[in-house]
Each structure stands twice: as C-alpha cells, then as structure tokens.
Amino acid sequence: MRQIYKTLLWGSLLSVTLGLFSCEDYLEKAPESIISEEVAFQNFTNFQGFIEEIYNCIPDKEKKYWTSSWNWGDDELFNLEGSFHMTNQVDLGNFWAWQNNAATWFDDDNPSPTSTDKFRHGLYAHAWYAIRKANMGLANLDLLTSATQEEKNLIEGQLYFFRAWWHFEMMQYLGGLPYVEEVLPSHEKPTLPRLTYQECADKAGADFARAAELLPINWDNTSVGASTLGKNQLRINKIMALGYLGKNYLWAGSPLMVHGAQTGGTQTYNYDEAYCRKAADAFGELLDLVESGQTQYALVEFDYEDIYNHKKTSTAANKYSDIFYTTGQNWLMPGSTEAIFRGPSTDSNGSNWNTTKTFGPKVQGLVEHDNIIHHPTANYVNNYGMANGLPLNDPDSGFDPEYPFRDRDPRFYHDIVFDGFKYINSTMPANMEYLRYTGLHTGGTMRNAADGSRTGYFIQKLVPHTANKYDGAYNWSFNMHTYLPYMRLGDIYTMYAEACAAFGGASGKSSKFSKTAEEAINTLRDRVGAGHVHASYTSDRTKFIDEVRRERAVELSFEGFRFNDLQRWLLLTEYPYNVKTSHEFDRVESDDFYKENDPRDAKVANFREEVILTRQFGTKHYWFPLKIDDTSMYPEFGQNPGW
C-alpha cells in the first residue's frame, strides 16, 4: 500500500508512516515502512514527502478542538461553563489534565499523523513519533543519491530542526527527557535515561545550530523552492533555526533551569550568563539579518486606531492584526511578515465556527455558539502601562483610578475591550440596543460568570469585536482565518532583550547585533507609539528585567507564552502571579455619555481590584507530570518530583 497526501503545497509527495504515537509505543514497537527505504529516500521529492508528515503533526493551538485553551498562566480565565478546559484545570492544580485530552493542543486521545483533521494533532501525542521519523531520515541520508547538494542540505537541515523542536516543545512543560538521537531497535529494552534540562538543551542546541548552517533564509531563493514560489512560508529555514537556537539557550539559562523549583522566587533574577550570551548571539544574528533587509521578515505596522474606531482603513500592506487573523483576504493564513514559525492550518473555516466565537459576550446570544469565553484577568491587564512608557504602579506614570482607561499603552486599546466600548456597529433590534456599548462595570449588562465577563474585560487581540451576531465577522462571507504563530519577530526582540539583560542589564548586547537590550525593547515601543523605558528602570538591572518581562507580557499577551515564562522565572508559585483578579468600579457617566464621547475619557468611581481565585501551587507544579505508562517502562524514565 502506498499513501500519498499534501501538506504544505509542495504537491503530492511520498509518505512513509510509522503508526506510533505515545512514548511507550515509540520505544517498544518496530516501524512499519509501507515502501522500501531505497524508494523512500532515493531523491528529494520522495525524501521530502517523508518529512511532510512531520509538518502535518504540528498542532494548531486555537483550532485543536471546538473550543480550545492555550493560556495557562495568570493571564486568562474561562467562564464557569469552561471548567473542563485546561486553563481551569491548571487553576485547580490538576496538571494531570493535559494527558489524553482532546480539548488541549498539548495532547490528544485519538492522534493521527497523516490526518488533515485539526482535532487529531496534539504536541505530545506526535512528539516521539516525529522524533523517530527525524532520526530515520538522518540515518538514511546516504540513500539520497539522486540529489543536488542544495537538496541534500534542505533535507538534512529540516531533520535536525525537527528533532530539536519536538524535544524542546516537550521540555518546556516536562523538563529534561531522554534526548533520542538514533533509531532505537525495537527488540532491545530501552534504557535511555532522563537528562537534566540543560543536558537536553545542549543537544537541542547542537541540532538547531546544525540546521541553521544548512538551511537557507528563504526557500523562494533556492532552486528547489522555485517550483513552489510564493508558497514556501512554512518551510523550515535559517531564521526559524536561529530563533529556536536562541530560545533554547535562553530557557536553559533561566532561573528555574539553573536553580531548581525548590528555590522559588528568591532566584528569579539569577540567570546562567553563559547560556544567555549564547542565546543573545543567536537572536542577535537573526535580528541583524532582519534589520539589514536580508530576510522576508519585518515588524508590521501597528494600526490600533482603525480597530478601536471600528474600521479597517489603514493603507499599510501589513497590519498588526494580520499577525493573528485575516478577514476578506480569501482565507489568507495570518502571520504577515512577522510570523516566523507556524504549522499548517488545514481548516481555515474552522476559525469561523470555533475560535472566533470564544472571546466575546454571550449575553442574549450576542455571540452565538456555546458559552465558552476567554477572559483577560485584571491582574494581567495591569501589565498594560501608560502611553508614556511607565507601569501603572509608578508614582510618575499619571495613572488615575478615576480615569483608568485614559492614556494607556496603545496596545491596550488594540487588545482589550473595556467598559463603554462600542461593541456592535450594525443595526440591531430595539430591545437589544442596551448591549451596543459594553456594560463591564460592576453590575453591568455584560458582567456575569455565566455568559458575560468575570473580570471587567474581554479580549479582542486575536479575534475582532465584530465577530458577533449582528456585525457577523464570523460568517462565511468574511472568510476570517485565525492562527497563532509559535514564534514571531516581536517575540525575538523581547527574548534578545532578556538574554542581554541577564548578563549586562539595559546596556547588554551581543557582538552580532548593534542594539542593546534597552534599544530592543524601545524598538517594539516605537512600533506602537509608546514611551521608551525610563531612565529610572535602565539604571537598575533588576528593575530593567522587570520592565523587559512586562514588555513581554504586553507584546505577547494571550499568545500562549505566559505559563512557560512564569515557570522559568520561578514566579509561578509567587504572589501576585498566583492570583486572578477582577476590576470592580461604578459608572459615573450616564449611558448617553458613551454614545457621544470616547469611553477612554469616562470617569468611574470606587475603582478597585478583587481576587477571584488563588492558585494553590507548590514546587511540583513547575513541571507537568509525565504519563504513568511512560514512567512505568523502565527505571531510568522517572516521574517528575511530587507527582
């Protein structure tokens, strides 16, 4: 039997399936090649077809299930109907919930690497399978005889990248693992021990570095890529490899990996400088290539006023919102010039029926579908400082609790729906007019735990507020497509700044890039029109690191990075990062005020923050528990402490 399928617009390519899913299966079962190795690996087309399946395994976080969750830090709450989701289970301390869970992108109870069904791809569910495929490919490179050197480099570079990437993605949540670098024979008892996190990172770093040496910046500029010109955006390239090389080393040098969970927040500012210098060099090389115009990547224009004022009039070819969703662009995959690493998105219309309906209020059916709602927590919204660049709690920031929505960081208005916001633009029945402007004050029309907001806010960063019953942005005719990139350029700037700050404070920099840590952060703030980091923060390493972390929280809000950040900074168990809160306040203005005035200028009374829940975490919660089936295989594959 021969199986042919398409993944990334390369055409019909040959695929060799292994039929392996869990770690236990991976280590115990023999591969079943459908065709001979000589045929599978003899030329570029066939070998690339073998690799296509690894691309196909990459989960789509947003569309993994009818309603999915990916924000597991202090950033988000679900309403009460979403109690089964991983976000809520993490709040309860039930980290076992990641396992065999169809509703989370991290695993799956019915995985299939060859399926184009977005519901059948989980990270852990495919990881050991994809690693084995990468090792099979590397072991058979000598069979690639009918190929140019360029073709051989492309094949080898992808395999090294994927072997490292799947290991790294698991390591972020599970800690050090066996790092598998060969095709293990099925007839022998597995004995590969779990390595420390840093030992794994060293091996992943070597693989990412090798991939960066072999791969081009842009497949469009290769002879091979010419046959799919303009359709190579998802192909693994040098920039992706450099980005993950830096991320891998920054994680290895982060406080948790250096000092261990038992030290708690006392070590939060203490990094391993050697790893951070290596991270800074990888990021620096990447950013130098970008800023010198040698890549296809660039920061996109920030157009929050268009979104805030309920229109899309920007003449920019690339808009900030296009990173996360596109509308009216024939189902164009989001990402624009900023997304670096993405997997395939096999069902763009799934955005309409799933993702786009999980961010807005369900009061009176305002957003159709079930009652699942992603809410931003008030404590996380506090990260959005003032337009002058200062955090809210700085005495010189100008923040006024009587006018809490005035003069905020411009990204606040792009990302967050707040009280008095004009939510509906189109006509609506007279008896529904009371919902046109958001009632998010205490006791407001959209404040309840069942079908409204629990926190005083909604999210519109990843899906526009026009995804509602009356504006209809989730209807087929709008062809809205959503996708969350695994890595984008804004992420790289924040990680570069953090790595440099770890060893040099605000003035720290890599010899491979001209900008300091401070200048990297200010690049992102210039993009959105926010104030630069103030001198009172750049003169103190600890305070500057706090500002870098706040910048990362704002720039990457709700994109799925916060849990791992709090984890590696040793802050997951520490107050105030272990609480989720709401903002409570009373309206002073009349309802008519919001029809004629900007809600940013609305005065409120009794503005205060109240705790909704406190996460009772201990040191064991710094890592997810491994699957019992895996840890029962052999003594060297041990469970994480406390589980």
XYZ file of C-alpha atoms in Angstrom:
643
model
C 0.000 0.000 0.000
C 1.284 3.459 -0.887
C -0.050 6.580 0.805
C 0.124 9.961 -0.926
C -1.058 13.279 0.558
C -0.420 17.000 0.513
C 0.619 19.188 3.431
C 2.374 22.433 2.544
C 1.582 22.982 -1.127
C 4.636 21.022 -2.265
C 2.479 18.735 -4.329
C 1.798 15.056 -3.977
C 4.719 13.664 -2.045
C 5.615 10.216 -0.861
C 4.913 9.433 2.795
C 6.209 6.627 4.974
C 4.023 6.085 8.032
C 5.175 4.575 11.306
C 1.932 4.228 13.201
C 3.483 5.243 16.537
C 2.049 7.782 18.937
C 2.957 7.625 22.619
C 6.419 7.434 24.111
C 5.690 3.844 25.121
C 4.682 2.895 21.581
C 7.642 4.744 20.180
C 10.146 2.864 22.294
C 8.549 -0.563 22.104
C 7.244 -1.054 18.559
C 9.036 -1.624 15.289
C 8.410 0.838 12.438
C 6.316 -0.491 9.577
C 7.583 1.081 6.374
C 4.948 0.998 3.685
C 7.560 1.173 0.930
C 11.231 0.333 0.779
C 13.835 2.681 2.156
C 15.579 2.773 -1.213
C 12.471 4.256 -2.814
C 11.526 6.491 0.100
C 14.902 8.208 0.337
C 16.367 7.993 -3.143
C 15.561 11.537 -4.346
C 14.484 14.890 -2.989
C 10.805 14.566 -3.864
C 10.409 11.228 -2.130
C 12.506 12.228 0.898
C 10.592 15.486 1.244
C 7.374 13.502 1.151
C 8.670 11.524 4.125
C 9.297 14.809 6.005
C 5.900 16.267 5.085
C 4.242 14.139 7.725
C 6.281 15.853 10.450
C 4.928 19.230 9.356
C 1.440 17.775 9.384
C 1.841 16.807 13.049
C 2.290 20.389 14.316
C -0.848 21.259 16.359
C -2.989 24.302 15.633
C -3.441 25.627 19.173
C -6.559 27.689 18.504
C -8.466 25.142 16.451
C -7.403 21.909 18.127
C -10.960 21.393 19.440
C -14.370 23.020 19.140
C -13.207 25.271 21.955
C -9.543 25.162 22.837
C -7.333 26.736 25.519
C -3.666 27.657 25.476
C -3.245 30.432 28.088
C -2.413 28.666 31.347
C -0.606 31.407 33.263
C -2.089 34.301 35.238
C -3.397 35.848 32.025
C -6.801 34.335 31.441
C -9.960 32.931 32.991
C -12.751 30.892 31.470
C -16.362 31.403 32.426
C -17.993 28.725 34.541
C -19.052 26.560 31.596
C -15.395 26.168 30.651
C -14.449 24.295 33.814
C -13.291 21.235 31.841
C -10.726 23.251 29.902
C -7.033 23.043 30.727
C -6.959 26.693 31.813
C -9.367 25.960 34.642
C -7.739 22.628 35.480
C -4.372 24.372 35.864
C -6.042 26.875 38.198
C -7.126 23.905 40.321
C -3.614 22.455 40.316
C -4.758 19.455 38.288
C -1.842 19.290 35.892
C -2.686 15.672 35.073
C -5.449 17.102 32.884
C -3.084 17.601 29.937
C -2.996 13.880 29.268
C -5.182 12.234 26.620
C -7.236 15.393 26.448
C -8.900 16.150 23.132
C -9.604 19.734 24.217
C -5.969 20.735 24.682
C -3.385 21.209 21.952
C -0.725 19.534 24.103
C -2.111 16.019 23.789
C -4.836 14.026 22.110
C -6.793 10.877 22.817
C -7.113 9.990 19.118
C -3.996 11.195 17.283
C -3.231 10.573 13.627
C -0.093 11.986 11.993
C -1.478 11.506 8.475
C -4.871 13.070 9.125
C -5.762 16.575 7.944
C -8.326 16.763 10.750
C -7.160 19.579 13.053
C -8.677 17.770 16.042
C -6.240 14.851 15.735
C -2.922 16.617 16.305
C -1.514 17.049 19.809
C 2.029 18.049 20.741
C 2.966 15.127 22.975
C 0.743 12.766 21.027
C 3.010 13.209 17.998
C 6.367 14.204 19.502
C 8.077 10.816 19.891
C 6.684 9.763 16.527
C 8.081 12.865 14.798
C 11.446 12.474 16.552
C 11.685 8.878 15.365
C 10.910 10.000 11.806
C 13.632 12.647 12.018
C 16.118 10.039 13.233
C 15.070 7.620 10.488
C 15.680 10.338 7.936
C 19.089 11.218 9.349
C 20.059 7.549 9.435
C 19.203 7.202 5.747
C 20.804 10.333 4.314
C 23.332 8.157 2.487
C 20.467 6.777 0.370
C 19.759 10.260 -1.012
C 21.953 9.709 -4.053
C 19.868 11.363 -6.752
C 20.019 14.905 -5.373
C 21.953 18.142 -5.635
C 23.933 19.488 -2.684
C 21.242 22.115 -2.152
C 18.603 19.402 -1.937
C 20.690 17.365 0.489
C 21.201 20.415 2.721
C 17.489 21.181 2.768
C 16.588 17.635 3.749
C 19.257 17.378 6.443
C 18.527 20.833 7.872
C 14.818 20.116 8.276
C 15.511 16.822 10.023
C 17.917 18.368 12.540
C 15.487 21.215 13.200
C 12.532 18.947 13.807
C 14.459 16.565 16.053
C 15.346 19.529 18.268
C 11.963 21.301 18.023
C 9.840 18.389 19.195
C 12.222 17.722 22.087
C 12.229 21.405 23.056
C 8.468 21.798 22.990
C 8.102 18.840 25.379
C 10.943 20.035 27.609
C 9.233 23.364 28.266
C 6.453 21.596 30.146
C 8.018 18.314 31.245
C 11.651 19.189 31.990
C 14.653 17.109 30.977
C 13.871 13.991 28.946
C 15.758 11.272 27.121
C 17.181 13.039 24.072
C 16.826 10.498 21.300
C 19.455 10.785 18.563
C 19.157 7.418 16.870
C 16.532 4.954 15.708
C 16.216 2.690 18.709
C 15.873 -1.011 17.888
C 12.542 -2.473 18.886
C 13.962 -5.761 20.138
C 16.114 -4.164 22.840
C 14.969 -2.951 26.229
C 15.017 0.872 26.309
C 17.438 2.339 28.829
C 17.892 5.949 27.767
C 17.951 7.974 30.990
C 16.230 11.271 31.552
C 18.797 14.020 31.156
C 18.836 17.276 33.074
C 17.171 20.191 31.359
C 20.497 21.762 30.451
C 21.895 18.486 29.120
C 18.884 18.260 26.814
C 19.306 21.897 25.836
C 22.923 21.290 24.857
C 21.854 18.531 22.491
C 18.936 20.528 21.092
C 21.265 23.494 20.657
C 23.657 21.414 18.576
C 20.776 20.293 16.350
C 19.347 23.802 15.923
C 22.821 25.168 15.152
C 23.406 22.484 12.532
C 20.024 23.275 10.968
C 20.898 26.982 10.837
C 24.121 26.141 8.953
C 22.349 24.005 6.367
C 19.132 25.910 5.685
C 18.521 28.990 3.523
C 16.930 32.185 4.766
C 14.156 31.908 2.187
C 13.220 28.836 0.143
C 11.934 31.154 -2.579
C 15.561 31.975 -3.342
C 16.565 28.353 -3.905
C 16.353 26.201 -6.998
C 14.174 23.732 -5.127
C 11.803 26.410 -3.851
C 11.258 27.881 -7.310
C 8.691 25.171 -8.064
C 6.517 26.440 -5.196
C 7.469 30.116 -5.432
C 5.498 32.280 -3.015
C 4.216 29.255 -1.131
C 7.254 28.424 0.993
C 6.432 30.489 4.082
C 6.002 27.466 6.355
C 9.191 25.725 5.237
C 11.855 25.402 7.926
C 14.593 27.951 7.285
C 17.683 29.525 8.830
C 15.702 32.223 10.663
C 13.490 29.654 12.359
C 16.528 27.640 13.385
C 18.308 30.725 14.801
C 15.159 31.782 16.650
C 14.780 28.428 18.349
C 18.513 28.153 18.962
C 18.289 31.370 20.959
C 15.075 30.384 22.722
C 16.506 27.002 23.656
C 19.571 28.623 25.259
C 17.569 31.369 26.986
C 15.324 28.735 28.565
C 18.389 26.732 29.625
C 19.821 29.835 31.269
C 16.573 30.830 33.013
C 16.255 30.732 36.831
C 14.209 27.506 37.059
C 16.648 25.523 34.948
C 19.630 26.937 36.829
C 18.447 26.860 40.451
C 15.550 24.389 40.602
C 11.937 24.732 41.675
C 12.653 24.429 45.397
C 14.315 27.869 45.444
C 11.088 29.635 44.489
C 11.089 33.298 43.587
C 14.245 34.071 45.559
C 16.350 33.314 42.474
C 14.143 34.968 39.874
C 16.801 37.426 38.664
C 19.696 34.966 38.665
C 20.392 33.552 35.211
C 23.192 31.425 33.800
C 25.157 34.098 31.945
C 26.982 31.674 29.643
C 23.720 30.280 28.224
C 22.250 33.771 27.959
C 25.260 35.006 25.963
C 24.775 32.138 23.531
C 21.081 32.998 23.322
C 21.846 36.662 22.694
C 24.250 35.756 19.888
C 21.660 33.585 18.130
C 18.971 36.248 18.471
C 21.473 38.935 17.514
C 22.459 37.166 14.315
C 18.775 36.774 13.437
C 17.898 40.417 14.150
C 20.900 41.709 12.239
C 19.762 39.755 9.190
C 16.231 41.132 9.578
C 17.154 44.765 10.139
C 19.677 44.740 7.291
C 16.911 43.652 4.911
C 18.283 40.190 4.160
C 15.129 38.295 5.151
C 11.436 38.138 4.328
C 10.573 39.158 7.903
C 9.790 42.586 9.342
C 7.748 44.157 12.136
C 4.323 45.070 10.812
C 2.630 48.420 11.166
C 0.532 48.959 14.268
C -2.975 50.166 13.414
C -4.885 50.158 16.706
C -6.919 53.284 15.927
C -8.504 51.535 12.959
C -9.563 48.648 15.160
C -10.545 50.827 18.103
C -12.668 53.058 15.873
C -14.322 50.001 14.328
C -12.960 50.345 10.821
C -10.181 48.925 8.694
C -8.894 51.879 6.681
C -5.143 51.501 7.064
C -3.279 51.624 3.774
C -0.416 49.585 5.213
C 0.331 46.456 3.228
C 0.840 44.594 6.502
C -1.196 45.343 9.603
C -0.665 44.268 13.199
C -3.963 42.408 13.365
C -2.932 40.359 10.316
C -0.454 38.550 12.545
C -3.382 36.891 14.323
C -6.359 36.928 11.952
C -7.250 37.937 8.434
C -10.640 38.919 7.024
C -11.679 39.472 3.428
C -8.372 38.107 2.121
C -9.590 34.825 0.670
C -8.768 32.843 3.813
C -5.160 34.064 3.815
C -3.234 32.442 6.663
C -2.408 35.022 9.358
C 1.159 35.908 10.206
C 2.026 38.613 7.673
C 5.743 39.483 7.630
C 6.138 38.885 11.358
C 5.278 35.230 11.916
C 8.457 33.141 11.880
C 7.324 29.624 12.776
C 3.860 28.243 12.042
C 2.440 24.837 11.281
C -0.150 24.067 8.620
C -3.702 25.315 9.122
C -5.824 22.690 7.439
C -9.305 24.057 8.080
C -9.483 27.828 7.859
C -13.266 27.808 8.052
C -12.870 26.198 11.475
C -11.948 29.697 12.616
C -15.494 30.836 11.921
C -17.184 28.076 13.820
C -14.720 27.695 16.657
C -12.103 30.308 17.543
C -13.957 33.458 16.548
C -16.845 32.673 18.867
C -14.894 32.141 22.087
C -13.839 35.668 23.026
C -16.967 37.805 23.191
C -20.044 38.086 25.441
C -22.790 35.528 25.031
C -25.409 37.708 26.717
C -28.673 37.439 24.750
C -26.850 35.446 22.097
C -24.674 38.432 21.203
C -22.005 35.958 20.171
C -23.539 32.700 19.006
C -22.373 29.172 19.809
C -21.880 27.782 23.337
C -20.985 29.790 26.442
C -17.213 29.268 26.408
C -15.449 32.639 26.819
C -11.772 33.547 27.200
C -11.494 36.434 29.704
C -8.391 38.514 30.376
C -7.675 38.738 34.086
C -7.495 42.197 35.640
C -4.097 41.429 37.158
C -2.781 40.718 33.662
C -4.417 43.821 32.168
C -2.420 45.765 34.765
C 0.682 44.992 32.699
C -0.571 47.426 30.074
C 1.048 50.579 31.418
C 0.682 54.164 30.337
C 1.339 55.690 26.929
C 4.401 57.413 28.399
C 6.023 54.010 28.920
C 5.720 53.815 32.697
C 3.981 50.960 34.545
C 0.716 51.749 36.295
C 2.220 51.474 39.780
C 4.952 54.027 39.111
C 4.105 57.226 41.042
C 5.078 59.297 37.994
C 3.022 57.298 35.494
C -0.026 59.565 35.622
C -2.431 56.671 36.104
C -5.658 57.949 37.641
C -8.075 55.361 39.087
C -10.928 57.759 38.369
C -9.986 57.596 34.676
C -8.470 54.093 34.439
C -8.810 53.791 30.652
C -7.203 57.099 29.688
C -3.699 57.440 28.155
C -2.853 53.758 28.325
C -0.272 51.883 26.266
C -1.700 51.856 22.702
C -1.733 48.057 22.721
C -4.335 48.206 25.480
C -6.827 49.662 23.021
C -5.934 47.127 20.362
C -6.090 44.078 22.630
C -8.684 44.790 25.319
C -12.415 45.526 25.331
C -13.296 47.709 28.334
C -16.377 49.434 29.752
C -18.361 51.618 27.351
C -16.657 50.227 24.233
C -18.914 50.275 21.152
C -19.163 46.552 20.593
C -21.840 46.439 17.875
C -21.591 48.562 14.731
C -24.504 47.200 12.689
C -28.219 47.645 13.199
C -29.826 45.561 15.907
C -33.335 45.166 17.342
C -34.536 47.973 19.593
C -34.805 45.636 22.575
C -31.137 44.739 22.137
C -29.757 48.277 21.869
C -28.759 48.210 25.509
C -25.945 45.842 24.525
C -24.400 48.041 21.807
C -21.956 49.539 24.315
C -20.246 47.169 26.707
C -21.501 47.262 30.269
C -18.395 45.987 32.058
C -18.642 47.975 35.270
C -19.718 46.214 38.448
C -23.283 45.014 37.902
C -23.129 45.967 34.229
C -25.080 44.309 31.435
C -22.109 42.157 30.449
C -20.780 41.303 33.904
C -21.675 37.783 34.988
C -19.909 34.446 35.308
C -22.290 32.559 33.033
C -22.356 34.374 29.693
C -20.540 37.665 30.301
C -17.243 38.813 31.782
C -15.985 37.774 35.206
C -13.148 40.295 35.209
C -14.396 43.551 33.673
C -12.777 42.951 30.279
C -12.907 40.954 27.058
C -10.106 40.132 24.600
C -10.125 41.402 21.012
C -6.468 40.921 20.124
C -6.854 37.535 18.474
C -10.397 37.959 17.177
C -12.053 41.338 16.382
C -15.044 42.500 18.398
C -17.059 42.475 15.156
C -17.214 38.684 15.496
C -20.719 38.998 16.887
C -24.253 38.148 15.861
C -25.018 41.496 14.234
C -21.727 42.543 12.649
C -21.272 38.936 11.583
C -17.497 38.813 11.129
C -17.599 35.097 11.823
C -19.922 34.460 8.870
C -18.606 32.648 5.809
C -18.692 35.785 3.665
C -15.997 37.441 5.819
C -13.652 34.435 5.309
C -11.912 35.108 8.599
C -8.880 32.962 9.285
C -7.206 32.741 12.694
C -3.868 31.207 13.616
C -1.433 31.690 16.490
C 2.236 31.610 15.418
C 4.596 29.596 17.607
C 7.276 32.262 17.118
C 7.172 35.783 15.700
C 9.532 38.699 15.380
C 8.159 40.657 18.355
C 8.909 37.595 20.471
C 12.528 37.615 19.265
C 13.070 41.244 20.310
C 11.824 40.565 23.848
C 13.915 37.405 24.198
C 17.005 39.181 22.882
C 16.478 41.952 25.443
C 16.025 39.443 28.267
C 19.117 37.435 27.323
C 21.253 40.589 27.125
C 19.830 41.998 30.357
C 20.695 38.759 32.156
C 24.419 39.416 31.740
C 24.576 43.152 31.022
C 21.475 44.955 32.199
C 19.913 47.585 29.932
C 23.209 48.165 28.118
C 23.884 44.475 27.491
C 24.219 43.490 23.849
C 25.528 40.807 21.517
C 28.541 41.431 19.306
C 26.388 40.154 16.427
C 23.790 42.939 16.639
C 24.062 46.683 17.092
C 21.233 47.192 19.568
C 21.348 46.951 23.342
C 18.671 45.295 25.442
C 17.134 48.715 26.080
C 17.098 49.590 22.395
C 15.453 46.269 21.519
C 12.559 46.999 23.888
C 12.281 50.551 22.583
C 12.056 49.191 19.036
C 8.813 47.465 19.989
C 7.541 50.550 21.796
C 8.361 52.758 18.821
C 6.327 50.401 16.647
C 3.203 51.078 18.724
C 3.882 54.678 19.741
C 4.512 54.001 23.443
C 7.117 55.767 25.562
C 10.625 54.396 25.925
C 11.864 52.618 29.034
C 12.547 55.381 31.580
C 15.988 56.043 32.985
C 14.847 55.049 36.468
C 14.478 51.497 35.135
C 17.507 51.290 32.866
C 19.921 52.230 35.641
C 18.979 49.215 37.769
C 19.385 45.686 36.350
C 16.594 44.185 38.466
C 14.123 46.931 37.629
C 15.057 46.731 33.965
C 14.450 42.974 33.899
C 11.029 43.662 35.409
C 10.332 46.067 32.547
C 11.501 43.526 29.965
C 9.163 40.974 31.491
C 6.292 43.474 31.498
C 7.005 44.308 27.874
C 6.934 40.627 27.023
C 3.617 40.256 28.845
C 2.049 43.066 26.811
C 3.582 42.339 23.422
C 2.812 38.595 23.590
C -0.424 38.745 25.564
C -2.777 35.777 25.153
C -0.481 34.066 22.626
C 0.246 31.099 24.902
C 3.666 32.051 26.323
C 2.839 33.306 29.807
C 2.732 29.977 31.664
C 6.214 28.994 30.494
C 7.543 32.465 31.290
C 6.261 32.441 34.880
C 7.524 28.879 35.204
C 11.084 29.539 34.040
C 11.285 32.803 36.052
C 10.347 30.867 39.225
C 7.277 33.065 39.671
C 4.506 30.533 39.099
C 4.028 29.956 42.835
C 4.661 33.558 43.913
C 2.256 36.382 44.704
C 0.922 38.296 42.774
C 1.398 35.830 39.911
C -0.658 33.105 41.605
C -3.894 35.119 41.775
C -6.523 36.008 39.212
C -8.494 39.170 39.775
C -11.271 41.410 38.502
C -11.587 45.171 38.324
C -14.661 46.443 40.098
C -15.920 50.004 39.698
C -19.080 52.066 39.433
C -20.101 54.141 36.456
C -20.292 57.887 36.969
C -21.244 58.803 33.420
C -24.744 58.335 32.014
C -25.396 55.790 29.289
C -25.720 58.632 26.788
C -22.118 59.691 27.505
C -20.806 56.652 25.665
C -22.859 57.443 22.559
C -21.223 60.847 22.134
C -17.840 60.509 23.831
C -14.750 58.354 23.829
C -15.028 55.700 26.572
C -11.324 56.237 27.276
C -12.350 59.528 28.843
C -15.087 58.098 31.065
C -14.878 58.832 34.769
C -15.541 55.974 37.203
C -15.839 55.640 40.975
C -14.584 53.089 43.522
C -12.098 51.522 41.112
C -10.592 48.520 42.886
C -9.164 45.062 42.313
C -10.693 41.939 43.830
C -9.343 38.387 43.913
C -11.424 35.805 42.063
C -9.176 32.848 42.835
C -5.762 31.970 44.227
C -3.843 29.118 42.668
C -2.542 26.818 45.397
C 0.693 25.761 43.749
C 3.700 24.007 45.249
C 7.119 23.296 43.798
C 5.824 20.220 41.951
C 3.713 22.493 39.758
C 6.757 23.846 37.979
C 6.610 20.745 35.761
C 3.738 18.753 34.312
C 3.519 15.116 35.416
C 4.698 12.564 32.895
C 2.398 9.832 31.707
C 2.375 6.838 34.030
C 2.541 4.473 31.049
C 5.818 6.124 30.078
C 7.400 6.279 33.519
C 6.495 2.609 34.098
C 8.523 1.375 31.131
C 11.956 1.315 32.787
C 13.563 2.801 35.926
C 15.651 5.424 34.124
C 12.500 7.126 32.805
C 11.424 8.610 36.122
C 8.457 10.754 37.121
C 8.745 14.465 37.880
C 9.112 15.275 41.614
C 5.892 15.405 43.602
C 3.740 13.574 41.098
